[in-house]
Amino acid sequence: MSLQIRFSLNEGLFLKDPQDSKLGKNIIQHSILLIDEYGFESFTFKKLAEKIGSTEASIYRYFENKHLLLIFLVNWYWEWVSYLIKVNTTNVIDPKMKLKIIIHSFVFAPKDNPGVEYVNESKLHNIVISEGVKAYHTKDVDKDNSKGFFKSYKSLANEVSNVISEINPQFKYPYALATNLFEMSNNHIYFAKHLPRLTDISVNGNNVNEVETMLNYFADKLLS
Amino acid sequence: MSLQIRFSLNEGLFLKDPQDSKLGKNIIQHSILLIDEYGFESFTFKKLAEKIGSTEASIYRYFENKHLLLIFLVNWYWEWVSYLIKVNTTNVIDPKMKLKIIIHSFVFAPKDNPGVEYVNESKLHNIVISEGVKAYHTKDVDKDNSKGFFKSYKSLANEVSNVISEINPQFKYPYALATNLFEMSNNHIYFAKHLPRLTDISVNGNNVNEVETMLNYFADKLLS
DNA sequence: TTATAATGATAGTAATACTATCATAAAAAA
DNA sequence: TTTTTTATGATAGTATTACTATCATTATAA
């Protein structure tokens, strides 16, 4: 019954592809649960090993360190969003409609078809919202970037910027708008939950309708 | 000759106000230099102690941990920006002009009058850009927020949102636009330097003119 | 059935993030 | 000035983290 999705993520991110083995899938599954529960700083390979009844040494055979694991998860998420967008926009020609669907796809990503048994997309989305920026806010960012660790995000931004340029070829900032839509989405969901005075929208439970409305408003207005 | 600016920061951020003593000022001064140099993760109180010829124990008498020190620095930065905005917008009545000056103030904050001898505003700005998000992306965010640790940022966002509402009282997202201008500024300076495919602008040296132009364009368009 | 690869078990190390205690120096009060 | 208080320095110690190394065992594939 379940989709057998398997993303080709940058091979530098892992020592051994975790998508290929039971233990690897376990690492992915429970690292998502634990990072969501403890936060990235308090998450350790030791806790993870205990949780899955394995050992630190075994986990280190898959990931060099927890930072690369985080980048892996974030990439997985963006690949998943790209996949959703691709599926939802096939046969859509109107670029305005496309952008609407794109926005819907990533704001509601975790609600749409949970596709892989060992990935809790909703919690992964929470991780991207709460910890995602830490993937590229490090002193290693240039080194990591040169290894292609952010390719998933960059190619997604590229696709969205193309749609933006289709809507309005004169618009000067298609990349900035594309990334800003993603960043705003994550930021304002986070603000609504934790720092509500920094936003106008509210998120009740996991109802992110207001975020979608806001992003559509911003996009429409900027591209008009 | 130098301005004797002294910001009243939330007292929960420190055990002893570092602005009150030679050692305290040394801690601030060199923590900025070291965080800028090593990044927040690799920055330790031990390294800082060595650098200023003091001891870990002494630094712990000022700050409970490096995370609170980071929040302190970020707050200091936002107080500094608030101060600049206040100075630059006195006697300006036109809200559109006000917003232009606000944008200019925070994009060029480090270039305008370095005001405090022991704070390198330019490097502090770099820290806010590279590490600032980590101040509130933690599992303690709600606890920290309830202690008022993010008040400086929230009150700045509030002031800017008031100007936005003056320009266009019908605009539905004054807070979101205000915070987005700040976040975009930091993000896209960072992108331009490290992940250029995620933005349209470029930053040559420390020339952030294109960022200012972009933010003005976004603000104008959204509020028209 | 034997080789090969994957995992587990255990141990060990350097660094981090602290806490505690006591001595000394500097500043303020008497 | 002398005393008291406060700030800082020096040193030591602990639990945890982020690994690395080695060897044994169990699956899997040849």
Short mmCIF file of C-alpha atoms (C1' of nucleotides) in Angstrom, two decimals:
data_model
loop_
_atom_site.label_atom_id
_atom_site.label_comp_id
_atom_site.label_asym_id
_atom_site.label_seq_id
_atom_site.Cartn_x
_atom_site.Cartn_y
_atom_site.Cartn_z
CA MET A 1 0.00 0.00 0.00
CA SER A 2 2.72 2.50 0.92
CA LEU A 3 4.67 4.44 -1.68
CA GLN A 4 8.22 3.35 -2.04
CA ILE A 5 9.76 6.77 -2.44
CA ARG A 6 13.48 6.95 -2.29
CA PHE A 7 15.32 10.22 -2.79
CA SER A 8 18.80 10.43 -4.20
CA LEU A 9 20.47 12.65 -1.70
CA ASN A 10 24.02 13.91 -1.93
CA GLU A 11 26.34 11.05 -1.10
CA GLY A 12 28.66 13.21 0.92
CA LEU A 13 25.97 13.51 3.55
CA PHE A 14 26.33 9.96 4.80
CA LEU A 15 28.91 7.21 5.03
CA LYS A 16 26.36 4.59 4.14
CA ASP A 17 22.93 5.31 2.69
CA PRO A 18 20.44 4.96 5.55
CA GLN A 19 17.63 4.36 3.09
CA ASP A 20 19.22 0.99 2.27
CA SER A 21 18.95 -0.87 5.56
CA LYS A 22 16.68 -1.54 8.48
CA LEU A 23 19.06 0.16 10.90
CA GLY A 24 19.45 3.14 8.60
CA LYS A 25 15.69 3.62 8.36
CA ASN A 26 15.46 3.28 12.10
CA ILE A 27 18.05 6.02 12.49
CA ILE A 28 16.05 8.32 10.23
CA GLN A 29 12.74 7.51 11.83
CA HIS A 30 13.83 7.98 15.42
CA SER A 31 16.19 10.86 14.86
CA ILE A 32 13.17 12.78 13.58
CA LEU A 33 11.20 11.87 16.67
CA LEU A 34 14.05 12.69 19.05
CA ILE A 35 15.11 15.97 17.46
CA ASP A 36 11.47 17.04 17.51
CA GLU A 37 11.23 16.05 21.16
CA TYR A 38 14.53 17.35 22.55
CA GLY A 39 15.62 19.96 20.04
CA PHE A 40 18.77 19.67 17.99
CA GLU A 41 21.22 20.82 20.67
CA SER A 42 20.09 18.24 23.22
CA PHE A 43 19.77 15.48 20.68
CA THR A 44 22.71 13.05 20.79
CA PHE A 45 23.67 9.87 18.99
CA LYS A 46 23.82 8.20 22.37
CA LYS A 47 20.15 8.94 23.10
CA LEU A 48 19.26 7.83 19.60
CA ALA A 49 21.22 4.59 20.00
CA GLU A 50 19.45 3.82 23.25
CA LYS A 51 16.07 4.57 21.71
CA ILE A 52 16.55 2.16 18.82
CA GLY A 53 18.44 -0.45 20.81
CA SER A 54 21.65 0.06 18.95
CA THR A 55 24.98 1.69 19.71
CA GLU A 56 26.67 5.00 19.07
CA ALA A 57 29.33 3.25 17.00
CA SER A 58 26.70 1.82 14.67
CA ILE A 59 25.13 5.21 14.08
CA TYR A 60 28.51 6.72 13.34
CA ARG A 61 28.80 4.20 10.54
CA TYR A 62 25.95 6.04 8.81
CA PHE A 63 26.56 9.67 9.71
CA GLU A 64 29.82 11.39 10.55
CA ASN A 65 28.05 13.62 13.04
CA LYS A 66 24.67 14.96 13.98
CA HIS A 67 25.09 18.07 11.87
CA LEU A 68 25.29 16.02 8.68
CA LEU A 69 22.29 14.06 9.84
CA LEU A 70 20.38 17.34 10.19
CA ILE A 71 21.39 18.43 6.69
CA PHE A 72 20.32 15.02 5.45
CA LEU A 73 16.88 15.38 7.03
CA VAL A 74 16.42 18.91 5.75
CA ASN A 75 17.40 17.80 2.25
CA TRP A 76 15.02 14.92 2.50
CA TYR A 77 12.30 17.39 3.39
CA TRP A 78 13.00 19.68 0.42
CA GLU A 79 13.15 16.71 -1.92
CA TRP A 80 9.81 15.66 -0.56
CA VAL A 81 8.37 19.13 -1.13
CA SER A 82 9.81 19.20 -4.66
CA TYR A 83 8.19 15.87 -5.30
CA LEU A 84 4.83 17.10 -4.03
CA ILE A 85 5.06 20.21 -6.15
CA LYS A 86 5.93 18.21 -9.22
CA VAL A 87 3.01 15.83 -8.68
CA ASN A 88 0.54 18.63 -7.94
CA THR A 89 1.50 20.90 -10.82
CA THR A 90 1.70 18.44 -13.69
CA ASN A 91 -0.73 19.52 -16.40
CA VAL A 92 -1.14 22.96 -14.84
CA ILE A 93 -0.17 25.59 -17.39
CA ASP A 94 -1.18 28.89 -15.84
CA PRO A 95 1.86 30.04 -13.86
CA LYS A 96 -0.29 31.96 -11.39
CA MET A 97 -2.17 28.80 -10.61
CA LYS A 98 1.13 26.96 -10.40
CA LEU A 99 2.46 29.34 -7.77
CA LYS A 100 -0.72 28.96 -5.74
CA ILE A 101 -0.31 25.20 -5.84
CA ILE A 102 3.36 25.50 -4.93
CA ILE A 103 2.50 27.59 -1.88
CA HIS A 104 -0.22 25.18 -0.91
CA SER A 105 2.12 22.25 -1.39
CA PHE A 106 4.79 23.38 1.01
CA VAL A 107 2.56 24.97 3.60
CA PHE A 108 0.49 21.83 3.80
CA ALA A 109 3.27 19.40 2.88
CA PRO A 110 2.98 17.27 6.02
CA LYS A 111 -0.77 16.82 5.59
CA ASP A 112 -0.58 15.62 2.01
CA ASN A 113 -0.10 11.87 1.59
CA PRO A 114 2.36 10.66 4.14
CA GLY A 115 4.51 8.80 1.68
CA VAL A 116 7.25 6.95 3.47
CA GLU A 117 6.55 4.67 6.40
CA TYR A 118 9.64 5.50 8.39
CA VAL A 119 9.34 9.29 8.00
CA ASN A 120 6.87 11.26 10.05
CA GLU A 121 6.48 14.18 7.65
CA SER A 122 4.64 16.31 10.15
CA LYS A 123 7.41 16.09 12.71
CA LEU A 124 10.01 16.51 10.02
CA HIS A 125 8.23 19.69 9.01
CA ASN A 126 8.43 20.86 12.62
CA ILE A 127 12.15 20.18 12.60
CA VAL A 128 12.60 22.16 9.40
CA ILE A 129 10.68 25.02 11.01
CA SER A 130 12.50 24.94 14.33
CA GLU A 131 15.98 23.73 13.43
CA GLY A 132 16.23 24.04 9.66
CA VAL A 133 18.16 27.30 9.61
CA LYS A 134 20.93 25.64 11.64
CA ALA A 135 21.70 23.42 8.66
CA TYR A 136 23.36 26.31 6.86
CA HIS A 137 24.15 28.78 9.65
CA THR A 138 27.55 27.39 10.53
CA LYS A 139 31.17 28.24 9.92
CA ASP A 140 31.29 25.28 7.51
CA VAL A 141 28.62 26.68 5.22
CA ASP A 142 31.00 27.40 2.33
CA LYS A 143 32.67 24.03 2.57
CA ASP A 144 29.30 22.27 2.87
CA ASN A 145 27.94 24.27 -0.02
CA SER A 146 30.87 23.41 -2.24
CA LYS A 147 30.12 19.75 -1.59
CA GLY A 148 26.58 20.30 -2.85
CA PHE A 149 24.87 19.78 0.49
CA PHE A 150 22.25 22.45 -0.22
CA LYS A 151 21.47 21.46 -3.77
CA SER A 152 17.96 20.25 -2.97
CA TYR A 153 16.98 23.61 -1.60
CA LYS A 154 18.69 25.53 -4.36
CA SER A 155 17.07 23.55 -7.14
CA LEU A 156 13.66 23.96 -5.52
CA ALA A 157 14.25 27.71 -5.25
CA ASN A 158 15.26 27.68 -8.89
CA GLU A 159 12.07 25.95 -10.01
CA VAL A 160 9.89 28.32 -8.05
CA SER A 161 11.78 31.34 -9.34
CA ASN A 162 11.10 30.15 -12.88
CA VAL A 163 7.38 30.12 -12.21
CA ILE A 164 7.67 33.60 -10.72
CA SER A 165 9.46 34.85 -13.82
CA GLU A 166 6.75 33.32 -15.98
CA ILE A 167 4.12 35.28 -14.08
CA ASN A 168 6.03 38.52 -14.31
CA PRO A 169 9.17 38.53 -16.48
CA GLN A 170 9.96 42.06 -15.35
CA PHE A 171 10.12 41.16 -11.69
CA LYS A 172 13.67 41.72 -10.53
CA TYR A 173 13.83 39.39 -7.56
CA PRO A 174 12.48 35.95 -8.50
CA TYR A 175 15.00 34.03 -6.39
CA ALA A 176 14.60 36.29 -3.40
CA LEU A 177 10.83 36.00 -3.58
CA ALA A 178 11.01 32.23 -3.93
CA THR A 179 13.27 31.74 -0.92
CA ASN A 180 11.39 34.38 1.00
CA LEU A 181 8.14 32.49 0.55
CA PHE A 182 9.76 29.40 2.07
CA GLU A 183 11.48 31.28 4.85
CA MET A 184 8.36 33.29 5.66
CA SER A 185 6.29 30.18 5.82
CA ASN A 186 8.61 28.55 8.33
CA ASN A 187 9.27 31.73 10.28
CA HIS A 188 5.69 32.76 10.72
CA ILE A 189 4.47 29.33 11.70
CA TYR A 190 7.24 29.41 14.31
CA PHE A 191 6.37 32.96 15.39
CA ALA A 192 2.69 32.15 15.66
CA LYS A 193 3.52 29.29 17.99
CA HIS A 194 6.27 30.87 20.06
CA LEU A 195 6.59 34.62 19.49
CA PRO A 196 3.11 35.73 18.41
CA ARG A 197 3.89 39.43 18.76
CA LEU A 198 6.18 39.09 15.75
CA THR A 199 3.42 38.16 13.34
CA ASP A 200 -0.19 38.92 12.42
CA ILE A 201 -1.30 35.41 11.76
CA SER A 202 -2.23 32.66 14.12
CA VAL A 203 -1.91 28.93 13.88
CA ASN A 204 -4.49 26.94 15.78
CA GLY A 205 -3.35 23.41 16.30
CA ASN A 206 -1.81 22.70 12.97
CA ASN A 207 -4.16 24.84 10.96
CA VAL A 208 -1.88 26.92 8.78
CA ASN A 209 -4.56 28.40 6.53
CA GLU A 210 -3.65 31.94 7.51
CA VAL A 211 -0.06 31.37 6.48
CA GLU A 212 -1.18 30.22 3.06
CA THR A 213 -3.44 33.23 2.68
CA MET A 214 -0.66 35.59 3.68
CA LEU A 215 1.87 34.09 1.30
CA ASN A 216 -0.59 34.25 -1.57
CA TYR A 217 -1.31 37.86 -0.75
CA PHE A 218 2.38 38.77 -0.68
CA ALA A 219 3.09 36.93 -3.92
CA ASP A 220 0.10 38.38 -5.78
CA LYS A 221 0.81 41.89 -4.68
CA LEU A 222 4.51 41.73 -5.49
CA LEU A 223 3.95 40.24 -8.93
CA SER A 224 1.05 42.43 -9.97
CA MET B 1 34.73 62.04 22.45
CA SER B 2 32.91 58.71 22.40
CA LEU B 3 29.23 58.41 23.07
CA GLN B 4 28.44 56.88 26.41
CA ILE B 5 25.52 54.76 25.30
CA ARG B 6 24.29 52.24 27.79
CA PHE B 7 21.29 50.09 27.03
CA SER B 8 19.00 48.76 29.70
CA LEU B 9 18.80 45.12 28.77
CA ASN B 10 16.66 42.55 30.48
CA GLU B 11 18.30 41.73 33.82
CA GLY B 12 17.56 38.05 33.51
CA LEU B 13 20.12 37.85 30.73
CA PHE B 14 23.10 38.25 33.02
CA LEU B 15 24.13 37.59 36.59
CA LYS B 16 26.03 40.86 36.76
CA ASP B 17 25.68 43.68 34.23
CA PRO B 18 28.75 43.47 31.99
CA GLN B 19 28.33 47.12 31.04
CA ASP B 20 29.36 48.06 34.61
CA SER B 21 32.93 46.79 34.82
CA LYS B 22 36.15 46.58 32.90
CA LEU B 23 36.01 42.79 32.83
CA GLY B 24 32.36 42.85 31.74
CA LYS B 25 33.14 45.17 28.84
CA ASN B 26 36.06 42.96 27.92
CA ILE B 27 33.76 39.97 27.84
CA ILE B 28 31.39 41.76 25.48
CA GLN B 29 34.13 43.11 23.27
CA HIS B 30 36.01 39.87 22.82
CA SER B 31 33.01 37.57 22.71
CA ILE B 32 31.92 39.53 19.64
CA LEU B 33 35.33 39.09 18.06
CA LEU B 34 35.53 35.40 18.91
CA ILE B 35 32.00 34.44 17.89
CA ASP B 36 32.57 36.25 14.62
CA GLU B 37 35.86 34.40 14.17
CA TYR B 38 34.92 30.86 15.28
CA GLY B 39 31.14 30.77 14.97
CA PHE B 40 28.83 30.27 17.90
CA GLU B 41 29.20 26.48 18.18
CA SER B 42 32.97 26.56 18.43
CA PHE B 43 33.03 29.58 20.68
CA THR B 44 33.66 28.66 24.32
CA PHE B 45 34.06 30.55 27.56
CA LYS B 46 37.43 28.91 27.91
CA LYS B 47 38.71 30.42 24.66
CA LEU B 48 37.23 33.75 25.66
CA ALA B 49 38.90 33.58 29.07
CA GLU B 50 42.26 32.86 27.51
CA LYS B 51 41.85 35.70 25.03
CA ILE B 52 41.14 38.29 27.70
CA GLY B 53 43.56 36.87 30.27
CA SER B 54 40.84 35.87 32.68
CA THR B 55 39.25 32.61 33.73
CA GLU B 56 36.16 30.61 32.87
CA ALA B 57 34.92 31.03 36.44
CA SER B 58 35.05 34.79 36.13
CA ILE B 59 33.03 34.80 32.93
CA TYR B 60 30.43 32.53 34.49
CA ARG B 61 29.95 35.24 37.10
CA TYR B 62 28.52 37.42 34.33
CA PHE B 63 26.68 34.96 32.12
CA GLU B 64 25.11 31.65 33.06
CA ASN B 65 26.06 30.19 29.68
CA LYS B 66 26.99 31.17 26.18
CA HIS B 67 23.43 31.02 24.97
CA LEU B 68 22.39 33.84 27.28
CA LEU B 69 25.44 35.77 26.16
CA LEU B 70 24.27 35.38 22.56
CA ILE B 71 20.78 36.62 23.45
CA PHE B 72 22.41 39.52 25.27
CA LEU B 73 24.43 40.47 22.20
CA VAL B 74 21.47 40.17 19.87
CA ASN B 75 19.37 42.32 22.19
CA TRP B 76 22.14 44.83 22.36
CA TYR B 77 22.13 44.95 18.57
CA TRP B 78 18.39 45.51 18.31
CA GLU B 79 18.54 48.21 20.97
CA TRP B 80 21.29 49.83 18.97
CA VAL B 81 19.20 49.69 15.80
CA SER B 82 16.18 51.10 17.66
CA TYR B 83 18.35 53.90 18.90
CA LEU B 84 19.60 54.67 15.39
CA ILE B 85 16.08 54.64 14.02
CA LYS B 86 14.88 56.98 16.74
CA VAL B 87 17.73 59.40 16.11
CA ASN B 88 17.33 59.30 12.34
CA THR B 89 13.54 59.68 12.24
CA THR B 90 13.00 62.49 14.71
CA ASN B 91 11.23 65.35 12.98
CA VAL B 92 10.30 63.17 10.03
CA ILE B 93 6.54 63.17 9.61
CA ASP B 94 5.92 61.41 6.31
CA PRO B 95 5.57 57.71 7.18
CA LYS B 96 6.85 56.62 3.77
CA MET B 97 10.00 58.60 4.36
CA LYS B 98 10.17 57.14 7.85
CA LEU B 99 10.11 53.58 6.54
CA LYS B 100 12.83 54.40 4.03
CA ILE B 101 14.98 55.74 6.84
CA ILE B 102 14.22 52.71 9.00
CA ILE B 103 15.34 50.37 6.24
CA HIS B 104 18.44 52.42 5.68
CA SER B 105 19.14 52.48 9.40
CA PHE B 106 19.22 48.75 9.92
CA VAL B 107 20.81 47.78 6.63
CA PHE B 108 23.61 50.24 7.22
CA ALA B 109 23.55 50.11 11.02
CA PRO B 110 27.19 49.09 11.45
CA LYS B 111 28.41 51.91 9.22
CA ASP B 112 26.56 54.66 11.04
CA ASN B 113 28.47 56.17 13.95
CA PRO B 114 30.20 53.43 15.82
CA GLY B 115 28.92 54.47 19.22
CA VAL B 116 30.42 52.32 21.93
CA GLU B 117 34.16 51.77 22.20
CA TYR B 118 34.00 48.17 23.30
CA VAL B 119 31.44 47.06 20.68
CA ASN B 120 32.48 46.44 17.10
CA GLU B 121 29.10 47.10 15.51
CA SER B 122 30.14 45.72 12.17
CA LYS B 123 31.16 42.37 13.61
CA LEU B 124 28.13 42.35 15.86
CA HIS B 125 26.03 42.81 12.74
CA ASN B 126 27.77 39.82 11.19
CA ILE B 127 26.93 37.79 14.27
CA VAL B 128 23.29 38.81 14.08
CA ILE B 129 23.27 37.78 10.43
CA SER B 130 25.05 34.45 10.92
CA GLU B 131 24.01 33.39 14.40
CA GLY B 132 21.07 35.60 15.34
CA VAL B 133 18.36 33.07 14.56
CA LYS B 134 19.89 30.69 17.08
CA ALA B 135 18.93 33.08 19.85
CA TYR B 136 15.29 32.05 19.55
CA HIS B 137 15.45 28.69 17.77
CA THR B 138 15.80 26.55 20.86
CA LYS B 139 13.62 24.34 23.02
CA ASP B 140 13.74 27.08 25.68
CA VAL B 141 12.14 29.69 23.45
CA ASP B 142 8.87 29.81 25.39
CA LYS B 143 10.61 30.01 28.75
CA ASP B 144 13.02 32.64 27.45
CA ASN B 145 10.19 34.59 25.88
CA SER B 146 8.18 34.58 29.10
CA LYS B 147 11.20 36.12 30.83
CA GLY B 148 11.15 38.94 28.29
CA PHE B 149 14.39 38.01 26.57
CA PHE B 150 13.10 39.02 23.15
CA LYS B 151 11.49 42.29 24.15
CA SER B 152 13.98 44.45 22.28
CA TYR B 153 13.17 42.77 19.00
CA LYS B 154 9.45 42.74 19.65
CA SER B 155 9.26 46.41 20.51
CA LEU B 156 11.29 47.30 17.44
CA ALA B 157 8.94 45.21 15.29
CA ASN B 158 6.05 47.01 16.93
CA GLU B 159 7.42 50.46 16.12
CA VAL B 160 8.04 49.55 12.51
CA SER B 161 4.62 47.98 12.17
CA ASN B 162 3.10 51.24 13.38
CA VAL B 163 4.83 53.13 10.61
CA ILE B 164 3.61 50.52 8.12
CA SER B 165 0.05 50.95 9.34
CA GLU B 166 0.40 54.70 8.99
CA ILE B 167 1.38 54.29 5.35
CA ASN B 168 -1.45 51.91 4.61
CA PRO B 169 -4.02 51.39 7.36
CA GLN B 170 -5.72 48.69 5.28
CA PHE B 171 -2.63 46.53 5.07
CA LYS B 172 -3.34 43.31 6.91
CA TYR B 173 0.16 42.19 7.83
CA PRO B 174 2.07 45.07 9.38
CA TYR B 175 3.92 42.88 11.90
CA ALA B 176 4.76 40.22 9.37
CA LEU B 177 6.09 42.81 6.96
CA ALA B 178 8.12 44.50 9.68
CA THR B 179 9.80 41.30 10.84
CA ASN B 180 10.14 40.10 7.27
CA LEU B 181 12.09 43.21 6.34
CA PHE B 182 14.53 42.47 9.15
CA GLU B 183 14.76 38.76 8.41
CA MET B 184 15.10 39.35 4.69
CA SER B 185 17.86 41.82 5.24
CA ASN B 186 19.87 39.38 7.32
CA ASN B 187 19.03 36.37 5.19
CA HIS B 188 19.90 37.88 1.87
CA ILE B 189 23.14 39.41 3.04
CA TYR B 190 24.00 35.92 4.26
CA PHE B 191 22.83 34.29 1.03
CA ALA B 192 24.76 36.75 -1.09
CA LYS B 193 27.92 35.86 0.81
CA HIS B 194 27.47 32.11 1.16
CA LEU B 195 24.59 30.76 -0.94
CA PRO B 196 24.33 33.18 -3.85
CA ARG B 197 21.99 30.94 -5.85
CA LEU B 198 19.31 31.65 -3.25
CA THR B 199 19.13 35.35 -3.97
CA ASP B 200 19.22 37.90 -6.77
CA ILE B 201 21.32 40.50 -5.09
CA SER B 202 25.01 40.65 -4.50
CA VAL B 203 27.05 42.14 -1.74
CA ASN B 204 30.51 43.31 -2.73
CA GLY B 205 32.71 43.70 0.27
CA ASN B 206 30.29 45.24 2.69
CA ASN B 207 28.33 47.16 0.12
CA VAL B 208 24.72 46.32 0.92
CA ASN B 209 23.11 48.88 -1.39
CA GLU B 210 21.29 46.21 -3.36
CA VAL B 211 19.70 44.87 -0.19
CA GLU B 212 18.40 48.31 0.67
CA THR B 213 17.01 48.74 -2.84
CA MET B 214 15.30 45.37 -2.71
CA LEU B 215 13.72 45.98 0.69
CA ASN B 216 12.43 49.35 -0.43
CA TYR B 217 10.99 47.77 -3.55
CA PHE B 218 9.23 45.05 -1.57
CA ALA B 219 7.87 47.51 0.98
CA ASP B 220 6.65 50.00 -1.63
CA LYS B 221 4.98 47.39 -3.74
CA LEU B 222 3.28 45.68 -0.83
CA LEU B 223 1.98 48.92 0.65
CA SER B 224 0.84 50.52 -2.61
"C1'" DT C 1 30.17 -23.49 3.24
"C1'" DT C 2 32.89 -20.07 3.19
"C1'" DA C 3 33.82 -15.45 2.73
"C1'" DT C 4 32.15 -10.73 3.29
"C1'" DA C 5 29.64 -7.23 5.15
"C1'" DA C 6 26.77 -5.28 8.89
"C1'" DT C 7 26.00 -4.72 13.55
"C1'" DG C 8 26.88 -5.05 18.60
"C1'" DA C 9 29.73 -4.64 22.78
"C1'" DT C 10 33.03 -2.46 25.11
"C1'" DA C 11 36.63 0.76 26.12
"C1'" DG C 12 38.91 4.87 25.80
"C1'" DT C 13 40.04 10.01 24.86
"C1'" DA C 14 39.90 15.02 24.39
"C1'" DA C 15 36.92 18.70 24.82
"C1'" DT C 16 32.85 21.01 26.71
"C1'" DA C 17 30.04 23.00 30.04
"C1'" DC C 18 29.84 23.67 33.93
"C1'" DT C 19 30.47 23.97 39.84
"C1'" DA C 20 33.13 24.57 44.01
"C1'" DT C 21 36.66 26.36 46.92
"C1'" DC C 22 40.13 29.26 48.40
"C1'" DA C 23 43.37 33.05 47.76
"C1'" DT C 24 44.27 37.69 46.51
"C1'" DA C 25 43.55 42.29 44.86
"C1'" DA C 26 40.83 46.35 44.39
"C1'" DA C 27 37.25 49.47 45.91
"C1'" DA C 28 34.21 51.34 49.32
"C1'" DA C 29 32.91 52.20 54.05
"C1'" DA C 30 34.16 53.06 58.67
"C1'" DT D 1 43.94 54.71 57.66
"C1'" DT D 2 42.06 50.44 58.64
"C1'" DT D 3 38.52 47.40 57.91
"C1'" DT D 4 35.08 45.28 55.32
"C1'" DT D 5 33.11 44.11 51.19
"C1'" DT D 6 33.27 42.98 46.51
"C1'" DA D 7 35.52 41.47 42.31
"C1'" DT D 8 38.65 38.63 40.23
"C1'" DG D 9 42.11 34.87 39.77
"C1'" DA D 10 43.84 30.15 40.40
"C1'" DT D 11 43.01 25.64 40.69
"C1'" DA D 12 40.54 21.41 40.83
"C1'" DG D 13 36.94 18.46 39.83
"C1'" DT D 14 32.61 16.28 37.47
"C1'" DA D 15 29.24 14.71 34.13
"C1'" DT D 16 28.37 14.80 29.43
"C1'" DT D 17 29.51 15.07 24.60
"C1'" DA D 18 31.51 13.78 20.44
"C1'" DC D 19 33.88 11.06 18.85
"C1'" DT D 20 37.63 6.63 17.59
"C1'" DA D 21 39.31 1.96 17.98
"C1'" DT D 22 39.07 -2.91 18.55
"C1'" DC D 23 37.10 -7.23 18.64
"C1'" DA D 24 33.21 -10.40 18.69
"C1'" DT D 25 29.00 -11.92 16.57
"C1'" DT D 26 25.39 -12.34 13.30
"C1'" DA D 27 23.38 -11.90 8.77
"C1'" DT D 28 23.88 -12.03 3.80
"C1'" DA D 29 25.92 -13.29 -0.53
"C1'" DA D 30 29.18 -15.88 -3.35
#
